[in-house]
Coordinates of C-alpha atoms and ligand atoms in Angstrom, one line a residue:
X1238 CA 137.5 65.9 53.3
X1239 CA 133.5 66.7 53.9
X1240 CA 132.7 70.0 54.1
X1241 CA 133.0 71.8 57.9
X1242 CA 129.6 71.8 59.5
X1243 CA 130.4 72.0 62.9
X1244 CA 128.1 73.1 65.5
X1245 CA 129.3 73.6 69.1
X1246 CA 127.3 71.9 72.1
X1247 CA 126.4 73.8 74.5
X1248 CA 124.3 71.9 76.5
X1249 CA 124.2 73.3 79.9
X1250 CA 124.4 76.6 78.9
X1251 CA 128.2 77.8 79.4
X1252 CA 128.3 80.9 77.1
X1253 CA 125.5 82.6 79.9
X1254 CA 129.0 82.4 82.1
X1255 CA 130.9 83.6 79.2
X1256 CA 131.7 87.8 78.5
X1257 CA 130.7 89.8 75.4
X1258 CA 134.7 89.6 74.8
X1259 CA 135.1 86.0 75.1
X1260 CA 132.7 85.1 72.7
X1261 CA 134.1 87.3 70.3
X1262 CA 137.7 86.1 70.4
X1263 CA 135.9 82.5 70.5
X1264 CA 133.8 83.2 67.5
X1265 CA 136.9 84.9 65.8
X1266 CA 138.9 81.4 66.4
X1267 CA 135.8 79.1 65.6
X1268 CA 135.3 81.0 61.7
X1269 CA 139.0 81.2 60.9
X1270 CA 139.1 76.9 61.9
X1271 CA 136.5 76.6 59.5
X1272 CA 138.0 78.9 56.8
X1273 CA 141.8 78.4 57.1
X1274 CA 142.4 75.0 59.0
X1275 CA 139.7 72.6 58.0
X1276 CA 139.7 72.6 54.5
X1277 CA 143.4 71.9 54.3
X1278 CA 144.2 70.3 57.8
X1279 CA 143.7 66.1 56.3
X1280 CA 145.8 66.7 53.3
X1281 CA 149.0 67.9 55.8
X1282 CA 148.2 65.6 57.8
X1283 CA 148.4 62.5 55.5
X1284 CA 151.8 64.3 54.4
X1285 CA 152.9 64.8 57.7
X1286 CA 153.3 68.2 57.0
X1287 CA 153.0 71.4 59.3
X1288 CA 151.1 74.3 57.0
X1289 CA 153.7 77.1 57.1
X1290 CA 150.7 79.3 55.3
X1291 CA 148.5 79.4 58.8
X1292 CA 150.7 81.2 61.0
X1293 CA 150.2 84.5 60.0
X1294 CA 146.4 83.5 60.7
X1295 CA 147.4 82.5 64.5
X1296 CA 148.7 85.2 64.8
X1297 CA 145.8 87.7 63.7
X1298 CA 143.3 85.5 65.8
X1299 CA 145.9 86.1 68.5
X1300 CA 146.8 82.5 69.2
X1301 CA 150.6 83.4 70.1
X1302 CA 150.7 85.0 73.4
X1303 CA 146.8 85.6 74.2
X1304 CA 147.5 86.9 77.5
X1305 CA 150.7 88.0 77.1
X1306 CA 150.4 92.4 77.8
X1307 CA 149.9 94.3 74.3
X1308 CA 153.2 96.3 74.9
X1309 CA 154.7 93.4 74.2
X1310 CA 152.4 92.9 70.9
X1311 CA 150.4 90.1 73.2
X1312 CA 146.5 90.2 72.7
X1313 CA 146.6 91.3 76.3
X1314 CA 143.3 88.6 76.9
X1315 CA 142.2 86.8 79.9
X1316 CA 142.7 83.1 81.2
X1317 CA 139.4 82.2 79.9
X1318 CA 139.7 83.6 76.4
X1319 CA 143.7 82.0 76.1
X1320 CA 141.6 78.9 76.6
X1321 CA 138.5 79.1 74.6
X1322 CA 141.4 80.0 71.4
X1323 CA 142.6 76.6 72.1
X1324 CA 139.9 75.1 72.5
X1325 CA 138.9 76.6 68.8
X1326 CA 142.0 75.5 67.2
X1327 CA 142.4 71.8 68.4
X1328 CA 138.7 71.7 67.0
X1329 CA 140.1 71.8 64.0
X1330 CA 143.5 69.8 64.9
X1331 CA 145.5 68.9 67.7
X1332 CA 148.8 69.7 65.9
X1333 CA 147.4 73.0 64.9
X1334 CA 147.0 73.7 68.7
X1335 CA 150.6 72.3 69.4
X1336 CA 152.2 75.1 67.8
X1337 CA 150.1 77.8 69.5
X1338 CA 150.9 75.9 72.9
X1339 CA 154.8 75.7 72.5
X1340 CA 154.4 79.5 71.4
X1341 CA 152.7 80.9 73.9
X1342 CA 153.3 79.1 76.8
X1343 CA 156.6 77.6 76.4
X1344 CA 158.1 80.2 74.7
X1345 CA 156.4 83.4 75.4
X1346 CA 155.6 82.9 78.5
X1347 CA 159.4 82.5 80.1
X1348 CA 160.6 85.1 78.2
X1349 CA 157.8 87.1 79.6
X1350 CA 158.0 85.9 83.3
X1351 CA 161.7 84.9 83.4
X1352 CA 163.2 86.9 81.1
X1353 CA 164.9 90.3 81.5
X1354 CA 163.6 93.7 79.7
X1355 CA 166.1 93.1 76.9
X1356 CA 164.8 89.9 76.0
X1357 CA 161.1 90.7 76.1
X1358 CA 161.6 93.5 73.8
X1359 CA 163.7 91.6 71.3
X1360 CA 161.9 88.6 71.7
X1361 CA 158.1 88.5 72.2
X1362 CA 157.1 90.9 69.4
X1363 CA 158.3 88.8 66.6
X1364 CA 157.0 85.8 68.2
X1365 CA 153.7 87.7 68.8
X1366 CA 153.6 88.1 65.2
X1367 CA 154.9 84.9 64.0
X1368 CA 157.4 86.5 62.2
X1369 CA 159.6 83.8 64.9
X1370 CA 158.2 80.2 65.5
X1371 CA 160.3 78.7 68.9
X1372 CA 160.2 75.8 70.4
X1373 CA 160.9 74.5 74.1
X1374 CA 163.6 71.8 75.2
X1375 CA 162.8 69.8 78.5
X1376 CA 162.1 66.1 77.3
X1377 CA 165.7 63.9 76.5
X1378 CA 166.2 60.9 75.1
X1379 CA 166.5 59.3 78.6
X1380 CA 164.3 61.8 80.7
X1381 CA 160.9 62.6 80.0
X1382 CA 158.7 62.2 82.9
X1383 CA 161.6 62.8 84.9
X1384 CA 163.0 66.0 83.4
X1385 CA 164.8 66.5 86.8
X1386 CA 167.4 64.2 86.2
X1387 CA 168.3 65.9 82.8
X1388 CA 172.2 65.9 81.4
X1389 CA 171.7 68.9 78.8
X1390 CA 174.5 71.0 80.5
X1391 CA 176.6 74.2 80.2
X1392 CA 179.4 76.0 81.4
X1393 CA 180.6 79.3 82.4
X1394 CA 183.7 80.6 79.5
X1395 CA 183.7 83.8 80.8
X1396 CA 182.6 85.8 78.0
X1397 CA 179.8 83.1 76.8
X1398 CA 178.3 80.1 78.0
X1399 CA 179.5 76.3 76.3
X1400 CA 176.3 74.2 75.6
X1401 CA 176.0 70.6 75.2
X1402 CA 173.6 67.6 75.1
X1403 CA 170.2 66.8 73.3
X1404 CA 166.5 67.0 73.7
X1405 CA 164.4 65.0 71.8
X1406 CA 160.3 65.1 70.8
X1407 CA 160.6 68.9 70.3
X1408 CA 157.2 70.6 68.6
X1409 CA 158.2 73.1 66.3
X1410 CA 161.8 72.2 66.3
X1411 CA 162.7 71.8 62.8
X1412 CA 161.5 75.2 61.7
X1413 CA 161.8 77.0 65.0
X1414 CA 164.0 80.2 65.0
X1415 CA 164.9 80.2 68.6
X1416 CA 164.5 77.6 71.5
X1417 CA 164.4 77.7 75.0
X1418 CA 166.2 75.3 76.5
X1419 CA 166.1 74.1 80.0
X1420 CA 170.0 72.8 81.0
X1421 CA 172.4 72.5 84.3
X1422 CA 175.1 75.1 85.0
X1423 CA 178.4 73.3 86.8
X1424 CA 176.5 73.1 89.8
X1425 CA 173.7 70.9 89.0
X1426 CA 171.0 74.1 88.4
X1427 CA 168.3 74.0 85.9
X1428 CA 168.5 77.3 84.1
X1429 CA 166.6 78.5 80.9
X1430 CA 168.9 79.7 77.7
X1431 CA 167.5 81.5 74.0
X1432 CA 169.5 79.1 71.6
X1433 CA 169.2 80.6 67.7
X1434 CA 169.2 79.5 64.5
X1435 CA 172.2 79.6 63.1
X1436 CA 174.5 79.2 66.2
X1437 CA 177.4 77.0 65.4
X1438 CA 176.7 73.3 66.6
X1439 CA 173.2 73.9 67.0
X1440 CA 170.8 71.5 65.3
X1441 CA 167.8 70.7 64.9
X1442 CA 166.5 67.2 62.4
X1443 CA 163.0 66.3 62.3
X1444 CA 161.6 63.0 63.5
X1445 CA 159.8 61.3 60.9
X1446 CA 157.0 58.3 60.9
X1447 CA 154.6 59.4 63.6
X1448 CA 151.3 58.1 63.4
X1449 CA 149.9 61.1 65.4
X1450 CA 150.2 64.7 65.3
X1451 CA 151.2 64.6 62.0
X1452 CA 150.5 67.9 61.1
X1453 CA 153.4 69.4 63.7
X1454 CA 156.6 69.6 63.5
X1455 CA 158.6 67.3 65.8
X1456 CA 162.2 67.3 66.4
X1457 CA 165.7 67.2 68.5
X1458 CA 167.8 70.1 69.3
X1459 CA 171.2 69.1 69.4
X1460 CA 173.9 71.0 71.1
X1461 CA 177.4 70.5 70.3
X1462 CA 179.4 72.7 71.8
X1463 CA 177.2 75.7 70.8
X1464 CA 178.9 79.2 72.2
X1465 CA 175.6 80.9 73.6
X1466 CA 175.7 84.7 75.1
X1467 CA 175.6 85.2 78.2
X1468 CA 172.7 87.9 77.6
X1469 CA 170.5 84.6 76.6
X1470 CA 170.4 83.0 80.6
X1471 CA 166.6 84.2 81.7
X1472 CA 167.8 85.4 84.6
X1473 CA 165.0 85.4 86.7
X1474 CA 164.1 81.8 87.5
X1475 CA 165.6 79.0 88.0
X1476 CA 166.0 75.3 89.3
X1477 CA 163.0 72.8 87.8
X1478 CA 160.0 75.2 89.4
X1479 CA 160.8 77.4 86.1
X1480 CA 160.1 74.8 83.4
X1481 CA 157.2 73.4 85.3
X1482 CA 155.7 76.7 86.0
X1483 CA 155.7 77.0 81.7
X1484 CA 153.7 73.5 81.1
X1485 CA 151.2 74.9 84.2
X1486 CA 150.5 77.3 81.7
X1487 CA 150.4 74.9 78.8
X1488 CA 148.6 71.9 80.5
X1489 CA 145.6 75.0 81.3
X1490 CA 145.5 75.5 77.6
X1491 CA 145.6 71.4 76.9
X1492 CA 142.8 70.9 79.3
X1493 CA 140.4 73.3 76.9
X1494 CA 142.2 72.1 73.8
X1495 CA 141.0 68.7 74.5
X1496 CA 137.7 70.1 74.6
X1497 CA 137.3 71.3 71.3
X1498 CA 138.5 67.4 69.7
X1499 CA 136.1 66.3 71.7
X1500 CA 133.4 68.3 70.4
X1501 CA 134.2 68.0 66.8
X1502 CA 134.0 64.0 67.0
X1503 CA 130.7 64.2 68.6
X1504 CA 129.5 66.6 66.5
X1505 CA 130.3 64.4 64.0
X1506 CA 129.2 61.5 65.2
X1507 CA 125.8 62.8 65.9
X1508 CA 125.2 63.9 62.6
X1509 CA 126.2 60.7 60.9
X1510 CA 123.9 58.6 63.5
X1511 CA 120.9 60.8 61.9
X1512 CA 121.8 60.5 58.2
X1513 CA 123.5 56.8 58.5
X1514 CA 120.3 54.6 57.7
X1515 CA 120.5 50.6 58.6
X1516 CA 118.3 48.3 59.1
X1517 CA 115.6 50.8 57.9
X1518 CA 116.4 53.4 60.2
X1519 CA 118.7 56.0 61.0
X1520 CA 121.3 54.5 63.6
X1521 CA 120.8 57.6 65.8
X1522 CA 117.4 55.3 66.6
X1523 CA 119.2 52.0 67.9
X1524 CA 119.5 52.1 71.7
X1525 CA 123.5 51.3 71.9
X1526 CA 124.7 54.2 69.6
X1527 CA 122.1 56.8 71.7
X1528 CA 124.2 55.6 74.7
X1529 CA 127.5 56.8 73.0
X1530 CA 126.2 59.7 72.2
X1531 CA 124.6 60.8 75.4
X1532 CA 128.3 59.7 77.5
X1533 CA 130.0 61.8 75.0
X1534 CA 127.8 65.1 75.4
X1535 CA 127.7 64.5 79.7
X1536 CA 131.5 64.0 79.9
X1537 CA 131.8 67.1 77.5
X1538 CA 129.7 68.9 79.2
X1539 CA 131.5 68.1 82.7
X1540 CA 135.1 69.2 80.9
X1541 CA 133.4 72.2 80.2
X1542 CA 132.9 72.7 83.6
X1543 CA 135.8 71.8 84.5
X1544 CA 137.7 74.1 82.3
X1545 CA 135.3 77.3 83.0
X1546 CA 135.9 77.0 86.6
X1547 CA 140.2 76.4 86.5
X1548 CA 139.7 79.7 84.0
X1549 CA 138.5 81.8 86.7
X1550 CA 140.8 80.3 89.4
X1551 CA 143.6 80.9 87.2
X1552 CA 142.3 84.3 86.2
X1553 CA 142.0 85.1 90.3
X1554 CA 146.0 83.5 90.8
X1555 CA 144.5 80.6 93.0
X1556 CA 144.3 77.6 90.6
X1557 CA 147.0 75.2 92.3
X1558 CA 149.6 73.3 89.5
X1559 CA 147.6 70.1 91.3
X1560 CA 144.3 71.2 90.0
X1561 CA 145.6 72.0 86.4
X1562 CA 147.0 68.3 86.3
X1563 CA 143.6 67.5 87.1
X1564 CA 141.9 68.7 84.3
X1565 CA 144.3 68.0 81.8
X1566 CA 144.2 64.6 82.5
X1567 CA 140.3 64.0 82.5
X1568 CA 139.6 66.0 79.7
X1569 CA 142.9 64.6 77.2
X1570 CA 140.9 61.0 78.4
X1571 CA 137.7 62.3 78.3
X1572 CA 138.6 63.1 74.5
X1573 CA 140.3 60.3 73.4
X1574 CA 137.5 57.8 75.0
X1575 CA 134.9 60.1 72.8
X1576 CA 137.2 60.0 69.8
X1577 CA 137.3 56.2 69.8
X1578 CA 133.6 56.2 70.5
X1579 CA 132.8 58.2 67.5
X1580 CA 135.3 56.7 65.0
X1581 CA 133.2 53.0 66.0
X1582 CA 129.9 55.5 65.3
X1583 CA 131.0 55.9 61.5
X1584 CA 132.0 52.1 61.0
X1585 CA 134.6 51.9 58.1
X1586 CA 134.2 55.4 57.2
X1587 CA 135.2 56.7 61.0
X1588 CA 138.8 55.2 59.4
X1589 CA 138.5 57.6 56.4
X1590 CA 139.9 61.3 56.4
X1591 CA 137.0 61.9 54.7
X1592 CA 136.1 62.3 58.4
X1593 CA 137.8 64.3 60.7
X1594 CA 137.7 61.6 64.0
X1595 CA 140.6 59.4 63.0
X1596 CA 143.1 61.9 63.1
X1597 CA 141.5 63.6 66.0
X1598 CA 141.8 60.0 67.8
X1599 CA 145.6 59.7 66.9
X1600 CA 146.7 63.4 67.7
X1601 CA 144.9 62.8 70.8
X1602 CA 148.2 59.6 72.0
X1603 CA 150.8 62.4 71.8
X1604 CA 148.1 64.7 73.8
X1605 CA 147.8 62.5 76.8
X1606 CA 151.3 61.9 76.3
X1607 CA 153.1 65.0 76.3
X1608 CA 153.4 68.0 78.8
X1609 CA 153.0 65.0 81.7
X1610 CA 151.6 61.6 80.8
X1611 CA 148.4 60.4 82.3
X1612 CA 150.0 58.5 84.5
X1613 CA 152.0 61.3 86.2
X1614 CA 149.3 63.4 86.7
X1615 CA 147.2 60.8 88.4
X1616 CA 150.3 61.1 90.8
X1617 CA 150.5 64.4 90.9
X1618 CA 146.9 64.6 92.0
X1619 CA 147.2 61.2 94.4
X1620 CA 150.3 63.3 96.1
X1621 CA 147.8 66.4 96.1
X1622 CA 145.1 64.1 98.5
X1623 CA 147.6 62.1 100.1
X1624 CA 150.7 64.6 100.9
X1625 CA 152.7 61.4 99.9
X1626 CA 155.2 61.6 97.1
X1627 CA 155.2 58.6 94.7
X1628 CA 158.0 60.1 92.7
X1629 CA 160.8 60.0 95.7
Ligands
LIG2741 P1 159.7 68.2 92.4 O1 160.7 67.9 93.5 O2 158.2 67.8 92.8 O3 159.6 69.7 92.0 C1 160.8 70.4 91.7 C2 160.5 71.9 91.9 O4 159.5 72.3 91.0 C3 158.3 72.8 91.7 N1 157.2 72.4 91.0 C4 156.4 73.2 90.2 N2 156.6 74.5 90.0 C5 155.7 75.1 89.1 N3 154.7 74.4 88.5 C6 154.6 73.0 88.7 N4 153.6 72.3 88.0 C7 155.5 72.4 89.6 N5 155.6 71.1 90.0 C8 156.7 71.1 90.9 C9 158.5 72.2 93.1 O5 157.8 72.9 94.1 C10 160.0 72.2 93.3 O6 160.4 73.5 93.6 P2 161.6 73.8 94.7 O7 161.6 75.3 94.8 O8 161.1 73.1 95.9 O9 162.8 73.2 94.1 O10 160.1 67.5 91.1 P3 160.2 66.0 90.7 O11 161.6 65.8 90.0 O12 159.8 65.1 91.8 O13 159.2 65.8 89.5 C11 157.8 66.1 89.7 C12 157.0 65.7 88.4 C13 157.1 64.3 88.1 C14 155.6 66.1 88.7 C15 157.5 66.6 87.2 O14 158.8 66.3 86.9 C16 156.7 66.5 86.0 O15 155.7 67.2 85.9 N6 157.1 65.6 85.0 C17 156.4 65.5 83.7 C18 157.3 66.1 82.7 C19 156.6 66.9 81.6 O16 155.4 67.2 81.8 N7 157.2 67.2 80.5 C20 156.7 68.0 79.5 C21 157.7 68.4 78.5 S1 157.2 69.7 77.5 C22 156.0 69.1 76.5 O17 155.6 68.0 76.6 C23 155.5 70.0 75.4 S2 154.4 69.3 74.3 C24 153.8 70.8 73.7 C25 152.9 70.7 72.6 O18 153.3 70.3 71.5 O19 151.7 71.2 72.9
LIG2742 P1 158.6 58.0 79.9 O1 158.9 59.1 80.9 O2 159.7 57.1 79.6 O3 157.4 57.2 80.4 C1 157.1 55.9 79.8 C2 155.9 55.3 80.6 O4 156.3 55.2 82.0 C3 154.7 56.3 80.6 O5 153.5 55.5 80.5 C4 154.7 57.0 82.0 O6 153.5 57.4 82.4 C5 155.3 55.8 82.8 N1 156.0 56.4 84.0 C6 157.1 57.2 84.0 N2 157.4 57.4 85.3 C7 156.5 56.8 86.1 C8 156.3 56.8 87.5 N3 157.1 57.4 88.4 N4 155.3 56.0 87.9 C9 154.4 55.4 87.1 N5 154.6 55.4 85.7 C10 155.6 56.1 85.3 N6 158.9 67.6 75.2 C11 159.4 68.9 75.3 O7 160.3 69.2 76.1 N7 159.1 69.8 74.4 C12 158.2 69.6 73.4 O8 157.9 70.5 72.6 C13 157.6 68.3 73.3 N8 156.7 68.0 72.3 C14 156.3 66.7 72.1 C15 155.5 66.4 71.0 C16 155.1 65.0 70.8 C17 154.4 64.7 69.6 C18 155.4 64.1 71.8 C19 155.0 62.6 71.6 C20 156.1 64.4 72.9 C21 156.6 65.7 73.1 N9 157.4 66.1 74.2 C22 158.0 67.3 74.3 C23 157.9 65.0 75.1 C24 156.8 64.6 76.2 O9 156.7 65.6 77.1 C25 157.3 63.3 76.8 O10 157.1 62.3 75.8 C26 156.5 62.9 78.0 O11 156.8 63.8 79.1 C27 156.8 61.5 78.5 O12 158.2 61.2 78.5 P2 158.8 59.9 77.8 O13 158.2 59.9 76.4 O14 160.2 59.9 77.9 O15 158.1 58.7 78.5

């Protein structure tokens, strides 16, 4: 792969709105992609491989649990600096990004919010650390956008908890040393559970032949019959408000995430149009490709926006889930139109990983995909305007 040369846009300004503090924990981010991830990142990919040898980096950049409080071995950081770290990581890969998602906010976060003392203390300083990689169970073979209807159930033994069913398109799951996973009690309520490696019936085989996100780990969690403590229930959430309330945390992150792919394929992009010479010029000269380029840099420039102001809402406790789908959807699209943009910008060498923009482009179908597809947040927000629910 060519050397890392990025350069981040900034064309409107943004870091004038950003603190002393957030550009260091950006800058922090941005030189350990360019040390750690990028000149590795195309070679695990190709493999489909997750590189085991970078967490111990996430974790020092403080990419597990950025907001979570320092008591808890958190990084203790604001809304704005959780998502300028993901923005810095899915720069350098979307997969990358994935795993410091599930960590944080799918992991962390419930045990933090949901969970009791106990848990917290056992819990979030080894995943802090990275010394514990989990992973979070909504999605099932036959319920993804509608996790509601889920059949992953367990039942009260007294002195444990019996769980069964499945969960399928898990990040992290074949290496993860716990998972929290969303299943009905006997009365049809959603509850949260810790399930650990090495509880009888509990496993976990990766799915192979993805064409994106090849760098993360995907997987099921299978339950069969798995005797889980009773000590493992969060206990202070449930019904489907609790899972969602995770991915509102999540999406937030996504929607910076998606930033930082898009930046790295027009950064790309624009330097190839000025050293790629044909028919006697550089093809940074010809009218169609300045077009591309000037789309890409406005729509990144409008996600930046976008994400800078949903940091502060968030930051204040107003941002609305509503407006979180909002800007995960445009920016996820907003990066995968700019991906496919960029990758035409290279001609045949946008297809090589000598080039970072293919992969980007391919990570980027699980990114609109996952934590709620494009098409369900368009509802969410058409609900928003309307007050009328397409989903009943
Ligand atoms: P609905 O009746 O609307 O809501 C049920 C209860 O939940 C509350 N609620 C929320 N609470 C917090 N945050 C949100 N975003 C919430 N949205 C809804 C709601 O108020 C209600 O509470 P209550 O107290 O009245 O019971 O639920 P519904 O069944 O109609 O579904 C709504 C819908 C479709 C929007 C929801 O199911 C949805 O978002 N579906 C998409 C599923 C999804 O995003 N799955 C993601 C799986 S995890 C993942 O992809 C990880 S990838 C990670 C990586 O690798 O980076
Ligand atoms: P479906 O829900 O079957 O949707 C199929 C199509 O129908 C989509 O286009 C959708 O938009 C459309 N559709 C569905 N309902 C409606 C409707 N009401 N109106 C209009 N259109 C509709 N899940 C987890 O729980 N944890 C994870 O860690 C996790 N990691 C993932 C990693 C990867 C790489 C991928 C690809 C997925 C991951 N997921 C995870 C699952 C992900 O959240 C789901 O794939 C996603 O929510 C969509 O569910 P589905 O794949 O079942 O698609």
């Amino acid at each position: 792969m060519k050397p890392d040369l990025f350069q981040a846009p900034d064309y409107y300004n943004l870091d004038e709105l950003l603190t002393e503090e957030h550009k260091l924990v950006r800058d922090a981010a941005r030189e350990w992609v360019k040390r750690d991830v990028s000149p590795i990142i195309e070679d695990y990919a190709q493999r489909a491989e997750f590189p085991k040898q970078i967490i111990k980096g996430l974790a020092d950049i403080g990419a597990f649990g950025p907001y979570i409080p320092e008591e808890y071995g958190g990084a203790g950081l604001d809304q704005i600096s959780y998502g300028l770290i993901m923005q810095e990581i899915e720069r350098g890969d979307s997969g990358v990004r994935s795993t410091a998602s599930v960590q944080s906010s799918l992991v962390m976060y419930p045990i933090w919010k949901y969970g009791n003392e106990e848990q917290r203390q056992k819990y979030l300083p080894k995943l802090a650390s990275g010394e514990w990689i989990g992973s979070f169970g909504l999605t099932e073979p036959d319920h993804g956008s509608n996790p509601g209807g889920m059949t992953t159930n367990f039942k009260d033994m007294g002195d444990h908890y019996l769980l069964n069913g499945a969960k399928m398109w898990i990040s992290n799951s074949p290496f993860c040393q716990i998972a929290v996973v969303w299943a009905k009690n006997e009365e049809g309520r959603i509850h949260g559970l810790i399930v650990e490696r090495g509880m009888e019936g509990f496993s976990t085989p990766e799915t192979h032949n993805k064409w994106s996100l090849r760098a993360s780990a995907t997987g099921e969690l299978i339950f069969d019959n798995v005797k889980v403590p009773k000590e493992n229930l969060l206990p202070n959430k449930s019904g489907l408000g609790a899972p969602l309330g995770c991915l509102d945390s999540a999406r937030f992150g996504i929607a910076w995430g998606a930033i930082g792919a898009a930046m790295d394929c027009y950064d790309t992009a624009l330097r190839y149009s000025k050293e790629r010479i044909q028919f006697g010029k550089p093809i940074g000269q010809f009218q169609l490709q300045q077009k591309k380029l000037a789309e890409m840099i406005t729509e990144i420039t409008k996600a930046q926006l976008l994400a800078w102001r949903l940091g502060v809402m968030r930051e204040n406790g107003t941002a609305t889930s509503a407006q979180i789908s909002m800007a995960k959807r445009n920016n996820v699209d907003m990066a995968l139109k700019i991906a496919r943009d960029a990758r035409q910008m290279l001609g045949g060498m946008g297809i090589s990983g000598e080039y970072s923009i293919m992969r980007h482009m391919m990570n980027l179908e699980s990114v609109v995909t996952y934590e709620g597809t494009h098409d369900i947040h368009l509802l969410i927000t058409g609900f928003d305007v309307t007050g009328l629910n397409a989903f009943k």
